[in-house]
PDB file of C-alpha atoms in Angstrom:
ATOM      1  CA  MET A  20      24.554 -46.979  53.536  1.00  0.00           C
ATOM      2  CA  THR A  21      21.808 -49.010  51.934  1.00  0.00           C
ATOM      3  CA  ARG A  22      18.700 -47.497  50.368  1.00  0.00           C
ATOM      4  CA  ALA A  23      16.515 -48.881  53.169  1.00  0.00           C
ATOM      5  CA  GLN A  24      18.730 -47.301  55.836  1.00  0.00           C
ATOM      6  CA  PHE A  25      18.718 -43.979  53.990  1.00  0.00           C
ATOM      7  CA  GLU A  26      14.917 -43.986  53.730  1.00  0.00           C
ATOM      8  CA  ASP A  27      14.548 -44.888  57.401  1.00  0.00           C
ATOM      9  CA  ARG A  28      16.770 -41.979  58.467  1.00  0.00           C
ATOM     10  CA  LEU A  29      15.165 -39.554  56.005  1.00  0.00           C
ATOM     11  CA  PHE A  30      11.582 -40.322  57.000  1.00  0.00           C
ATOM     12  CA  GLY A  31      12.557 -40.498  60.663  1.00  0.00           C
ATOM     13  CA  THR A  32      13.968 -36.977  60.436  1.00  0.00           C
ATOM     14  CA  LEU A  33      11.031 -35.668  58.393  1.00  0.00           C
ATOM     15  CA  ARG A  34       8.616 -37.090  60.940  1.00  0.00           C
ATOM     16  CA  TRP A  35      10.121 -35.020  63.731  1.00  0.00           C
ATOM     17  CA  VAL A  36      10.282 -31.944  61.512  1.00  0.00           C
ATOM     18  CA  VAL A  37       6.570 -32.260  60.707  1.00  0.00           C
ATOM     19  CA  ILE A  38       5.712 -32.878  64.384  1.00  0.00           C
ATOM     20  CA  ALA A  39       7.718 -29.830  65.444  1.00  0.00           C
ATOM     21  CA  PHE A  40       6.084 -27.673  62.753  1.00  0.00           C
ATOM     22  CA  LEU A  41       2.558 -28.750  63.717  1.00  0.00           C
ATOM     23  CA  ALA A  42       3.303 -28.226  67.408  1.00  0.00           C
ATOM     24  CA  LEU A  43       4.699 -24.765  66.640  1.00  0.00           C
ATOM     25  CA  ILE A  44       1.713 -23.515  64.659  1.00  0.00           C
ATOM     26  CA  THR A  45      -0.674 -25.008  67.250  1.00  0.00           C
ATOM     27  CA  LEU A  46       0.924 -24.081  70.559  1.00  0.00           C
ATOM     28  CA  VAL A  47       2.401 -20.647  69.798  1.00  0.00           C
ATOM     29  CA  PRO A  48      -0.949 -18.938  69.032  1.00  0.00           C
ATOM     30  CA  PHE A  49      -2.499 -20.512  72.139  1.00  0.00           C
ATOM     31  CA  TYR A  50       0.491 -19.469  74.245  1.00  0.00           C
ATOM     32  CA  TYR A  51       0.253 -15.902  72.930  1.00  0.00           C
ATOM     33  CA  MET A  52      -3.472 -15.846  73.704  1.00  0.00           C
ATOM     34  CA  VAL A  53      -2.780 -16.925  77.300  1.00  0.00           C
ATOM     35  CA  VAL A  54      -0.042 -14.291  77.642  1.00  0.00           C
ATOM     36  CA  LEU A  55      -2.367 -11.540  76.404  1.00  0.00           C
ATOM     37  CA  SER A  56      -5.089 -12.659  78.812  1.00  0.00           C
ATOM     38  CA  LEU A  57      -2.693 -12.265  81.760  1.00  0.00           C
ATOM     39  CA  LYS A  58      -1.461  -8.791  80.802  1.00  0.00           C
ATOM     40  CA  PRO A  59      -2.934  -5.448  81.885  1.00  0.00           C
ATOM     41  CA  ILE A  60      -4.232  -3.422  78.958  1.00  0.00           C
ATOM     42  CA  ASP A  61      -1.670  -0.630  79.362  1.00  0.00           C
ATOM     43  CA  SER A  62       1.184  -3.157  79.104  1.00  0.00           C
ATOM     44  CA  LEU A  63      -0.361  -4.630  75.968  1.00  0.00           C
ATOM     45  CA  LEU A  64      -0.691  -1.208  74.331  1.00  0.00           C
ATOM     46  CA  ALA A  65       2.918  -0.343  75.215  1.00  0.00           C
ATOM     47  CA  ASP A  66       4.362  -3.548  73.706  1.00  0.00           C
ATOM     48  CA  PRO A  67       1.748  -5.579  71.793  1.00  0.00           C
ATOM     49  CA  GLY A  68       4.329  -7.914  70.255  1.00  0.00           C
ATOM     50  CA  SER A  69       5.797  -9.134  73.529  1.00  0.00           C
ATOM     51  CA  MET A  70       5.596 -12.915  73.987  1.00  0.00           C
ATOM     52  CA  TRP A  71       6.299 -12.787  77.700  1.00  0.00           C
ATOM     53  CA  VAL A  72       4.574 -11.405  80.785  1.00  0.00           C
ATOM     54  CA  SER A  73       6.632 -10.580  83.847  1.00  0.00           C
ATOM     55  CA  ALA A  74       5.579 -11.551  87.355  1.00  0.00           C
ATOM     56  CA  LYS A  75       5.129  -7.854  88.149  1.00  0.00           C
ATOM     57  CA  GLU A  76       2.674  -7.354  85.276  1.00  0.00           C
ATOM     58  CA  LEU A  77       0.818 -10.655  85.604  1.00  0.00           C
ATOM     59  CA  THR A  78      -2.841 -10.195  86.518  1.00  0.00           C
ATOM     60  CA  THR A  79      -5.941 -12.368  86.715  1.00  0.00           C
ATOM     61  CA  ALA A  80      -8.319  -9.408  86.745  1.00  0.00           C
ATOM     62  CA  THR A  81      -9.368 -10.204  83.177  1.00  0.00           C
ATOM     63  CA  TYR A  82     -10.581 -13.667  84.194  1.00  0.00           C
ATOM     64  CA  ARG A  83     -12.461 -12.242  87.173  1.00  0.00           C
ATOM     65  CA  ASP A  84     -14.084  -9.724  84.836  1.00  0.00           C
ATOM     66  CA  VAL A  85     -15.080 -12.429  82.350  1.00  0.00           C
ATOM     67  CA  LEU A  86     -16.508 -14.807  84.962  1.00  0.00           C
ATOM     68  CA  LYS A  87     -18.206 -12.177  87.138  1.00  0.00           C
ATOM     69  CA  PRO A  88     -22.014 -11.967  86.708  1.00  0.00           C
ATOM     70  CA  THR A  89     -23.323  -9.151  84.532  1.00  0.00           C
ATOM     71  CA  GLU A  90     -25.201  -7.759  87.550  1.00  0.00           C
ATOM     72  CA  ASP A  91     -21.819  -7.055  89.159  1.00  0.00           C
ATOM     73  CA  GLY A  92     -20.355  -5.448  86.052  1.00  0.00           C
ATOM     74  CA  GLY A  93     -18.745  -8.582  84.594  1.00  0.00           C
ATOM     75  CA  GLN A  94     -19.327 -10.545  81.398  1.00  0.00           C
ATOM     76  CA  GLY A  95     -21.246 -13.438  82.990  1.00  0.00           C
ATOM     77  CA  PHE A  96     -19.233 -16.229  81.368  1.00  0.00           C
ATOM     78  CA  LEU A  97     -19.856 -18.592  84.294  1.00  0.00           C
ATOM     79  CA  LYS A  98     -23.551 -18.708  83.406  1.00  0.00           C
ATOM     80  CA  LEU A  99     -22.718 -19.058  79.699  1.00  0.00           C
ATOM     81  CA  MET A 100     -20.368 -21.955  80.411  1.00  0.00           C
ATOM     82  CA  LEU A 101     -23.100 -23.692  82.402  1.00  0.00           C
ATOM     83  CA  ASN A 102     -25.499 -23.306  79.462  1.00  0.00           C
ATOM     84  CA  SER A 103     -22.883 -24.662  77.049  1.00  0.00           C
ATOM     85  CA  ALA A 104     -22.116 -27.585  79.367  1.00  0.00           C
ATOM     86  CA  LEU A 105     -25.803 -28.527  79.638  1.00  0.00           C
ATOM     87  CA  VAL A 106     -26.288 -28.390  75.870  1.00  0.00           C
ATOM     88  CA  SER A 107     -23.039 -30.216  75.088  1.00  0.00           C
ATOM     89  CA  LEU A 108     -23.449 -33.019  77.627  1.00  0.00           C
ATOM     90  CA  GLY A 109     -27.098 -33.478  76.684  1.00  0.00           C
ATOM     91  CA  THR A 110     -26.100 -33.671  73.025  1.00  0.00           C
ATOM     92  CA  VAL A 111     -23.431 -36.287  73.786  1.00  0.00           C
ATOM     93  CA  VAL A 112     -25.835 -38.474  75.780  1.00  0.00           C
ATOM     94  CA  LEU A 113     -28.649 -38.312  73.234  1.00  0.00           C
ATOM     95  CA  THR A 114     -26.314 -38.778  70.262  1.00  0.00           C
ATOM     96  CA  LEU A 115     -24.629 -41.853  71.718  1.00  0.00           C
ATOM     97  CA  ALA A 116     -28.007 -43.267  72.778  1.00  0.00           C
ATOM     98  CA  ALA A 117     -29.089 -43.120  69.138  1.00  0.00           C
ATOM     99  CA  ALA A 118     -25.738 -43.898  67.503  1.00  0.00           C
ATOM    100  CA  VAL A 119     -24.831 -47.033  69.486  1.00  0.00           C
ATOM    101  CA  PRO A 120     -27.797 -49.192  68.404  1.00  0.00           C
ATOM    102  CA  GLY A 121     -27.698 -47.665  64.926  1.00  0.00           C
ATOM    103  CA  SER A 122     -24.010 -48.416  64.390  1.00  0.00           C
ATOM    104  CA  TYR A 123     -24.392 -51.911  65.843  1.00  0.00           C
ATOM    105  CA  ALA A 124     -27.263 -52.657  63.459  1.00  0.00           C
ATOM    106  CA  VAL A 125     -25.277 -51.404  60.468  1.00  0.00           C
ATOM    107  CA  SER A 126     -22.132 -53.350  61.415  1.00  0.00           C
ATOM    108  CA  ARG A 127     -23.722 -56.655  62.472  1.00  0.00           C
ATOM    109  CA  LEU A 128     -27.199 -57.070  60.988  1.00  0.00           C
ATOM    110  CA  ARG A 129     -27.879 -57.945  57.361  1.00  0.00           C
ATOM    111  CA  PHE A 130     -30.744 -56.093  55.699  1.00  0.00           C
ATOM    112  CA  PHE A 131     -31.649 -54.634  52.331  1.00  0.00           C
ATOM    113  CA  GLY A 132     -29.489 -51.596  51.524  1.00  0.00           C
ATOM    114  CA  SER A 133     -27.038 -52.151  54.385  1.00  0.00           C
ATOM    115  CA  ARG A 134     -24.062 -51.371  52.148  1.00  0.00           C
ATOM    116  CA  GLN A 135     -25.525 -48.027  51.111  1.00  0.00           C
ATOM    117  CA  VAL A 136     -26.446 -46.875  54.618  1.00  0.00           C
ATOM    118  CA  SER A 137     -22.993 -45.528  55.466  1.00  0.00           C
ATOM    119  CA  ALA A 138     -22.903 -43.461  52.284  1.00  0.00           C
ATOM    120  CA  MET A 139     -26.374 -42.124  53.079  1.00  0.00           C
ATOM    121  CA  PHE A 140     -25.229 -41.042  56.549  1.00  0.00           C
ATOM    122  CA  LEU A 141     -22.284 -39.142  55.110  1.00  0.00           C
ATOM    123  CA  ALA A 142     -24.485 -37.646  52.376  1.00  0.00           C
ATOM    124  CA  VAL A 143     -26.207 -35.626  55.091  1.00  0.00           C
ATOM    125  CA  TYR A 144     -23.093 -33.462  55.252  1.00  0.00           C
ATOM    126  CA  LEU A 145     -23.461 -32.484  51.600  1.00  0.00           C
ATOM    127  CA  PHE A 146     -26.122 -30.032  52.778  1.00  0.00           C
ATOM    128  CA  PRO A 147     -24.529 -26.879  54.283  1.00  0.00           C
ATOM    129  CA  ALA A 148     -25.724 -25.763  57.709  1.00  0.00           C
ATOM    130  CA  THR A 149     -26.877 -22.412  56.332  1.00  0.00           C
ATOM    131  CA  LEU A 150     -29.296 -24.242  54.019  1.00  0.00           C
ATOM    132  CA  LEU A 151     -30.937 -26.040  56.944  1.00  0.00           C
ATOM    133  CA  ALA A 152     -30.880 -23.165  59.409  1.00  0.00           C
ATOM    134  CA  VAL A 153     -34.017 -21.299  58.331  1.00  0.00           C
ATOM    135  CA  PRO A 154     -36.302 -24.375  57.906  1.00  0.00           C
ATOM    136  CA  LEU A 155     -35.178 -25.709  61.282  1.00  0.00           C
ATOM    137  CA  PHE A 156     -35.762 -22.349  62.943  1.00  0.00           C
ATOM    138  CA  VAL A 157     -39.285 -22.059  61.509  1.00  0.00           C
ATOM    139  CA  MET A 158     -40.142 -25.623  62.510  1.00  0.00           C
ATOM    140  CA  PHE A 159     -38.830 -25.256  66.060  1.00  0.00           C
ATOM    141  CA  ALA A 160     -40.461 -21.846  66.451  1.00  0.00           C
ATOM    142  CA  ARG A 161     -43.846 -23.446  65.722  1.00  0.00           C
ATOM    143  CA  MET A 162     -43.059 -26.099  68.310  1.00  0.00           C
ATOM    144  CA  GLY A 163     -42.129 -23.459  70.896  1.00  0.00           C
ATOM    145  CA  LEU A 164     -38.487 -24.575  71.115  1.00  0.00           C
ATOM    146  CA  SER A 165     -36.764 -21.793  69.192  1.00  0.00           C
ATOM    147  CA  GLY A 166     -35.438 -20.004  72.293  1.00  0.00           C
ATOM    148  CA  SER A 167     -34.588 -22.987  74.491  1.00  0.00           C
ATOM    149  CA  LEU A 168     -31.491 -25.005  75.165  1.00  0.00           C
ATOM    150  CA  VAL A 169     -33.521 -28.182  74.623  1.00  0.00           C
ATOM    151  CA  GLY A 170     -34.338 -27.189  71.051  1.00  0.00           C
ATOM    152  CA  LEU A 171     -30.703 -26.320  70.390  1.00  0.00           C
ATOM    153  CA  ALA A 172     -29.575 -29.708  71.745  1.00  0.00           C
ATOM    154  CA  ILE A 173     -32.054 -31.500  69.472  1.00  0.00           C
ATOM    155  CA  VAL A 174     -30.631 -29.644  66.464  1.00  0.00           C
ATOM    156  CA  TYR A 175     -27.101 -30.672  67.464  1.00  0.00           C
ATOM    157  CA  VAL A 176     -28.210 -34.292  67.863  1.00  0.00           C
ATOM    158  CA  ALA A 177     -29.660 -34.261  64.353  1.00  0.00           C
ATOM    159  CA  GLN A 178     -26.324 -32.911  63.090  1.00  0.00           C
ATOM    160  CA  THR A 179     -24.051 -35.338  64.900  1.00  0.00           C
ATOM    161  CA  VAL A 180     -25.931 -38.668  64.840  1.00  0.00           C
ATOM    162  CA  PRO A 181     -25.073 -39.577  61.199  1.00  0.00           C
ATOM    163  CA  VAL A 182     -21.319 -39.104  61.517  1.00  0.00           C
ATOM    164  CA  SER A 183     -21.349 -40.706  64.985  1.00  0.00           C
ATOM    165  CA  ILE A 184     -22.972 -43.837  63.552  1.00  0.00           C
ATOM    166  CA  TYR A 185     -20.351 -43.892  60.798  1.00  0.00           C
ATOM    167  CA  MET A 186     -17.473 -43.530  63.289  1.00  0.00           C
ATOM    168  CA  LEU A 187     -18.778 -46.206  65.666  1.00  0.00           C
ATOM    169  CA  LYS A 188     -19.615 -48.584  62.824  1.00  0.00           C
ATOM    170  CA  ASN A 189     -16.034 -48.480  61.557  1.00  0.00           C
ATOM    171  CA  TYR A 190     -14.824 -49.540  65.002  1.00  0.00           C
ATOM    172  CA  LEU A 191     -17.479 -52.182  65.719  1.00  0.00           C
ATOM    173  CA  VAL A 192     -16.658 -54.111  62.542  1.00  0.00           C
ATOM    174  CA  THR A 193     -13.130 -54.670  63.938  1.00  0.00           C
ATOM    175  CA  ILE A 194     -14.474 -56.524  67.008  1.00  0.00           C
ATOM    176  CA  PRO A 195     -14.345 -60.266  66.282  1.00  0.00           C
ATOM    177  CA  ALA A 196     -17.773 -61.827  65.786  1.00  0.00           C
ATOM    178  CA  SER A 197     -16.578 -64.880  67.709  1.00  0.00           C
ATOM    179  CA  ILE A 198     -16.775 -62.845  70.933  1.00  0.00           C
ATOM    180  CA  GLU A 199     -20.484 -62.302  70.419  1.00  0.00           C
ATOM    181  CA  GLU A 200     -20.954 -65.933  69.456  1.00  0.00           C
ATOM    182  CA  ALA A 201     -19.291 -66.975  72.712  1.00  0.00           C
ATOM    183  CA  ALA A 202     -21.586 -64.639  74.647  1.00  0.00           C
ATOM    184  CA  ALA A 203     -24.609 -66.149  72.876  1.00  0.00           C
ATOM    185  CA  LEU A 204     -23.436 -69.650  73.852  1.00  0.00           C
ATOM    186  CA  ASP A 205     -23.225 -68.430  77.455  1.00  0.00           C
ATOM    187  CA  GLY A 206     -26.913 -67.487  77.294  1.00  0.00           C
ATOM    188  CA  CYS A 207     -26.724 -63.742  76.525  1.00  0.00           C
ATOM    189  CA  SER A 208     -29.385 -62.144  74.370  1.00  0.00           C
ATOM    190  CA  ARG A 209     -28.355 -59.718  71.649  1.00  0.00           C
ATOM    191  CA  LEU A 210     -29.057 -56.729  73.906  1.00  0.00           C
ATOM    192  CA  GLN A 211     -27.076 -58.289  76.755  1.00  0.00           C
ATOM    193  CA  THR A 212     -24.209 -58.987  74.376  1.00  0.00           C
ATOM    194  CA  LEU A 213     -24.268 -55.367  73.245  1.00  0.00           C
ATOM    195  CA  ARG A 214     -24.320 -54.035  76.810  1.00  0.00           C
ATOM    196  CA  LYS A 215     -21.929 -56.458  78.518  1.00  0.00           C
ATOM    197  CA  VAL A 216     -19.488 -57.353  75.729  1.00  0.00           C
ATOM    198  CA  VAL A 217     -19.526 -54.948  72.794  1.00  0.00           C
ATOM    199  CA  LEU A 218     -19.800 -51.621  74.619  1.00  0.00           C
ATOM    200  CA  PRO A 219     -16.883 -52.285  77.040  1.00  0.00           C
ATOM    201  CA  LEU A 220     -14.686 -53.273  74.092  1.00  0.00           C
ATOM    202  CA  ALA A 221     -15.830 -50.206  72.147  1.00  0.00           C
ATOM    203  CA  ALA A 222     -15.018 -47.805  75.007  1.00  0.00           C
ATOM    204  CA  PRO A 223     -12.180 -46.047  73.087  1.00  0.00           C
ATOM    205  CA  SER A 224     -14.449 -45.424  70.113  1.00  0.00           C
ATOM    206  CA  LEU A 225     -17.297 -44.258  72.355  1.00  0.00           C
ATOM    207  CA  MET A 226     -14.946 -41.823  74.066  1.00  0.00           C
ATOM    208  CA  ALA A 227     -13.568 -40.488  70.780  1.00  0.00           C
ATOM    209  CA  THR A 228     -17.067 -40.076  69.345  1.00  0.00           C
ATOM    210  CA  GLY A 229     -18.317 -38.438  72.531  1.00  0.00           C
ATOM    211  CA  LEU A 230     -15.432 -35.961  72.503  1.00  0.00           C
ATOM    212  CA  TYR A 231     -16.084 -35.166  68.850  1.00  0.00           C
ATOM    213  CA  VAL A 232     -19.772 -34.501  69.563  1.00  0.00           C
ATOM    214  CA  PHE A 233     -18.948 -32.452  72.668  1.00  0.00           C
ATOM    215  CA  MET A 234     -16.474 -30.329  70.739  1.00  0.00           C
ATOM    216  CA  ILE A 235     -19.019 -29.586  68.003  1.00  0.00           C
ATOM    217  CA  ALA A 236     -21.757 -28.659  70.483  1.00  0.00           C
ATOM    218  CA  TRP A 237     -19.400 -26.594  72.652  1.00  0.00           C
ATOM    219  CA  ASN A 238     -17.980 -24.496  69.811  1.00  0.00           C
ATOM    220  CA  GLU A 239     -21.005 -24.243  67.468  1.00  0.00           C
ATOM    221  CA  PHE A 240     -22.122 -20.693  66.741  1.00  0.00           C
ATOM    222  CA  LEU A 241     -24.578 -20.459  63.820  1.00  0.00           C
ATOM    223  CA  PHE A 242     -27.507 -22.388  65.278  1.00  0.00           C
ATOM    224  CA  ALA A 243     -26.835 -20.997  68.759  1.00  0.00           C
ATOM    225  CA  LEU A 244     -27.092 -17.476  67.352  1.00  0.00           C
ATOM    226  CA  LEU A 245     -30.230 -18.282  65.383  1.00  0.00           C
ATOM    227  CA  PHE A 246     -32.051 -20.046  68.219  1.00  0.00           C
ATOM    228  CA  LEU A 247     -30.885 -18.115  71.292  1.00  0.00           C
ATOM    229  CA  ALA A 248     -30.178 -14.552  70.125  1.00  0.00           C
ATOM    230  CA  ALA A 249     -33.432 -13.217  71.591  1.00  0.00           C
ATOM    231  CA  ASP A 250     -32.762 -14.643  75.086  1.00  0.00           C
ATOM    232  CA  PRO A 251     -29.371 -13.614  76.560  1.00  0.00           C
ATOM    233  CA  GLU A 252     -30.038 -15.753  79.654  1.00  0.00           C
ATOM    234  CA  SER A 253     -29.802 -18.872  77.477  1.00  0.00           C
ATOM    235  CA  TRP A 254     -26.692 -17.867  75.534  1.00  0.00           C
ATOM    236  CA  THR A 255     -23.843 -20.316  75.149  1.00  0.00           C
ATOM    237  CA  VAL A 256     -20.205 -19.402  75.639  1.00  0.00           C
ATOM    238  CA  SER A 257     -19.578 -19.056  71.880  1.00  0.00           C
ATOM    239  CA  LEU A 258     -22.282 -16.380  71.689  1.00  0.00           C
ATOM    240  CA  GLY A 259     -20.796 -14.613  74.694  1.00  0.00           C
ATOM    241  CA  LEU A 260     -17.373 -14.600  73.076  1.00  0.00           C
ATOM    242  CA  ALA A 261     -18.824 -13.133  69.867  1.00  0.00           C
ATOM    243  CA  GLN A 262     -20.467 -10.418  71.965  1.00  0.00           C
ATOM    244  CA  LEU A 263     -17.091  -9.627  73.537  1.00  0.00           C
ATOM    245  CA  SER A 264     -15.379  -9.365  70.157  1.00  0.00           C
ATOM    246  CA  ASN A 265     -18.015  -6.901  68.934  1.00  0.00           C
ATOM    247  CA  GLY A 266     -17.891  -4.716  72.027  1.00  0.00           C
ATOM    248  CA  ILE A 267     -15.927  -1.512  71.571  1.00  0.00           C
ATOM    249  CA  GLU A 268     -15.601  -0.936  75.316  1.00  0.00           C
ATOM    250  CA  VAL A 269     -14.238  -4.453  75.941  1.00  0.00           C
ATOM    251  CA  SER A 270     -10.439  -4.647  76.013  1.00  0.00           C
ATOM    252  CA  LYS A 271      -8.603  -7.259  73.980  1.00  0.00           C
ATOM    253  CA  THR A 272      -7.121  -8.753  77.144  1.00  0.00           C
ATOM    254  CA  VAL A 273     -10.642  -9.579  78.360  1.00  0.00           C
ATOM    255  CA  LEU A 274     -11.439 -11.005  74.930  1.00  0.00           C
ATOM    256  CA  MET A 275      -8.368 -13.252  75.133  1.00  0.00           C
ATOM    257  CA  ALA A 276      -9.394 -14.397  78.612  1.00  0.00           C
ATOM    258  CA  GLY A 277     -12.793 -15.369  77.214  1.00  0.00           C
ATOM    259  CA  SER A 278     -11.102 -17.259  74.379  1.00  0.00           C
ATOM    260  CA  VAL A 279      -8.951 -19.206  76.842  1.00  0.00           C
ATOM    261  CA  ILE A 280     -12.028 -20.088  78.903  1.00  0.00           C
ATOM    262  CA  LEU A 281     -13.762 -21.320  75.738  1.00  0.00           C
ATOM    263  CA  THR A 282     -10.776 -23.501  74.790  1.00  0.00           C
ATOM    264  CA  ILE A 283      -9.688 -24.977  78.125  1.00  0.00           C
ATOM    265  CA  PRO A 284     -12.605 -27.414  78.777  1.00  0.00           C
ATOM    266  CA  VAL A 285     -12.120 -29.248  75.467  1.00  0.00           C
ATOM    267  CA  VAL A 286      -8.345 -29.448  75.987  1.00  0.00           C
ATOM    268  CA  LEU A 287      -8.773 -30.826  79.513  1.00  0.00           C
ATOM    269  CA  LEU A 288     -11.250 -33.441  78.291  1.00  0.00           C
ATOM    270  CA  PHE A 289      -8.798 -34.618  75.632  1.00  0.00           C
ATOM    271  CA  PHE A 290      -6.019 -34.963  78.200  1.00  0.00           C
ATOM    272  CA  ALA A 291      -8.309 -36.753  80.663  1.00  0.00           C
ATOM    273  CA  ALA A 292      -9.479 -39.229  78.010  1.00  0.00           C
ATOM    274  CA  GLU A 293      -6.078 -39.800  76.418  1.00  0.00           C
ATOM    275  CA  ARG A 294      -5.632 -43.217  78.028  1.00  0.00           C
ATOM    276  CA  LEU A 295      -8.950 -44.534  76.739  1.00  0.00           C
ATOM    277  CA  LEU A 296      -8.346 -43.069  73.299  1.00  0.00           C
ATOM    278  CA  THR A 297      -5.040 -44.881  72.875  1.00  0.00           C
ATOM    279  CA  GLU A 298      -5.653 -48.122  74.755  1.00  0.00           C
ATOM    280  CA  GLY A 299      -6.361 -51.265  72.768  1.00  0.00           C
ATOM    281  CA  LEU A 300      -9.059 -52.950  74.780  1.00  0.00           C
ATOM    282  CA  THR A 301      -9.632 -55.776  72.296  1.00  0.00           C
ATOM    283  CA  SER A 302      -6.200 -57.360  72.615  1.00  0.00           C
ATOM    284  CA  GLY A 303      -6.515 -60.914  73.885  1.00  0.00           C
ATOM    285  CA  ALA A 304     -10.311 -60.727  74.018  1.00  0.00           C
ATOM    286  CA  ASP A 305     -11.015 -63.452  71.454  1.00  0.00           C
ATOM    287  CA  LYS A 306     -11.956 -66.697  73.223  1.00  0.00           C
ATOM    288  CA  SER A 307     -11.347 -68.924  70.186  1.00  0.00           C
TER     289      SER A 307
END
């Protein structure tokens, strides 16, 4: 066996070992969380280490309890999920609306300091969120937005725009400039080129960036707690889950059901967008 063959077999085997290890530490905790959410509390107390739920024990009462409105004795997660969806989708739309022209300008236009702009965007993340929380809260309180979902979405946009511009810029620089030159020869303005040529080719990057922004807005807790704590009607699902975990009278099976509900939307979005995330839309696009 040659050295090259040995290395190919070794790294081929190690690759599958690493994949199996990562899948194990990712899927097993989620599987156990789902199992706990489908168990009655007495079964959990009798055998908390069981990794299986029988058909006789299986129950969806925990999910009904979590989703039922608080007026009917439930936890009201349906309302919380709606609030989180409004904030997250609004954040995605506003972030992409700002990041697309910003990333295009950084990747295509030449101006003073263009090389330092990317570093400046990333430098924003040198400031911890806890350092910005109090000044932002005071500023938005004076503007009357401290207890609203709109104010929270604006805060998320300010957090996600810099890294979104950086992510999109790294993709846009890979699109051949000759495509835009061909569009210009066909009579397209720069804005028409961006809308009709660049954005369709950048669809995978737009989807990946949008999912990243959605995930941040959906799971964020600190600013949601700071801005919405005084108004339970505006709570997001992460705040509701924290309330469940602090409740003594709330069973752990209900808490696990809430955790599954918090996790499922992001997982479904990743599966739905998998094709766009992996598809190479630029292949064969160059007209030269």
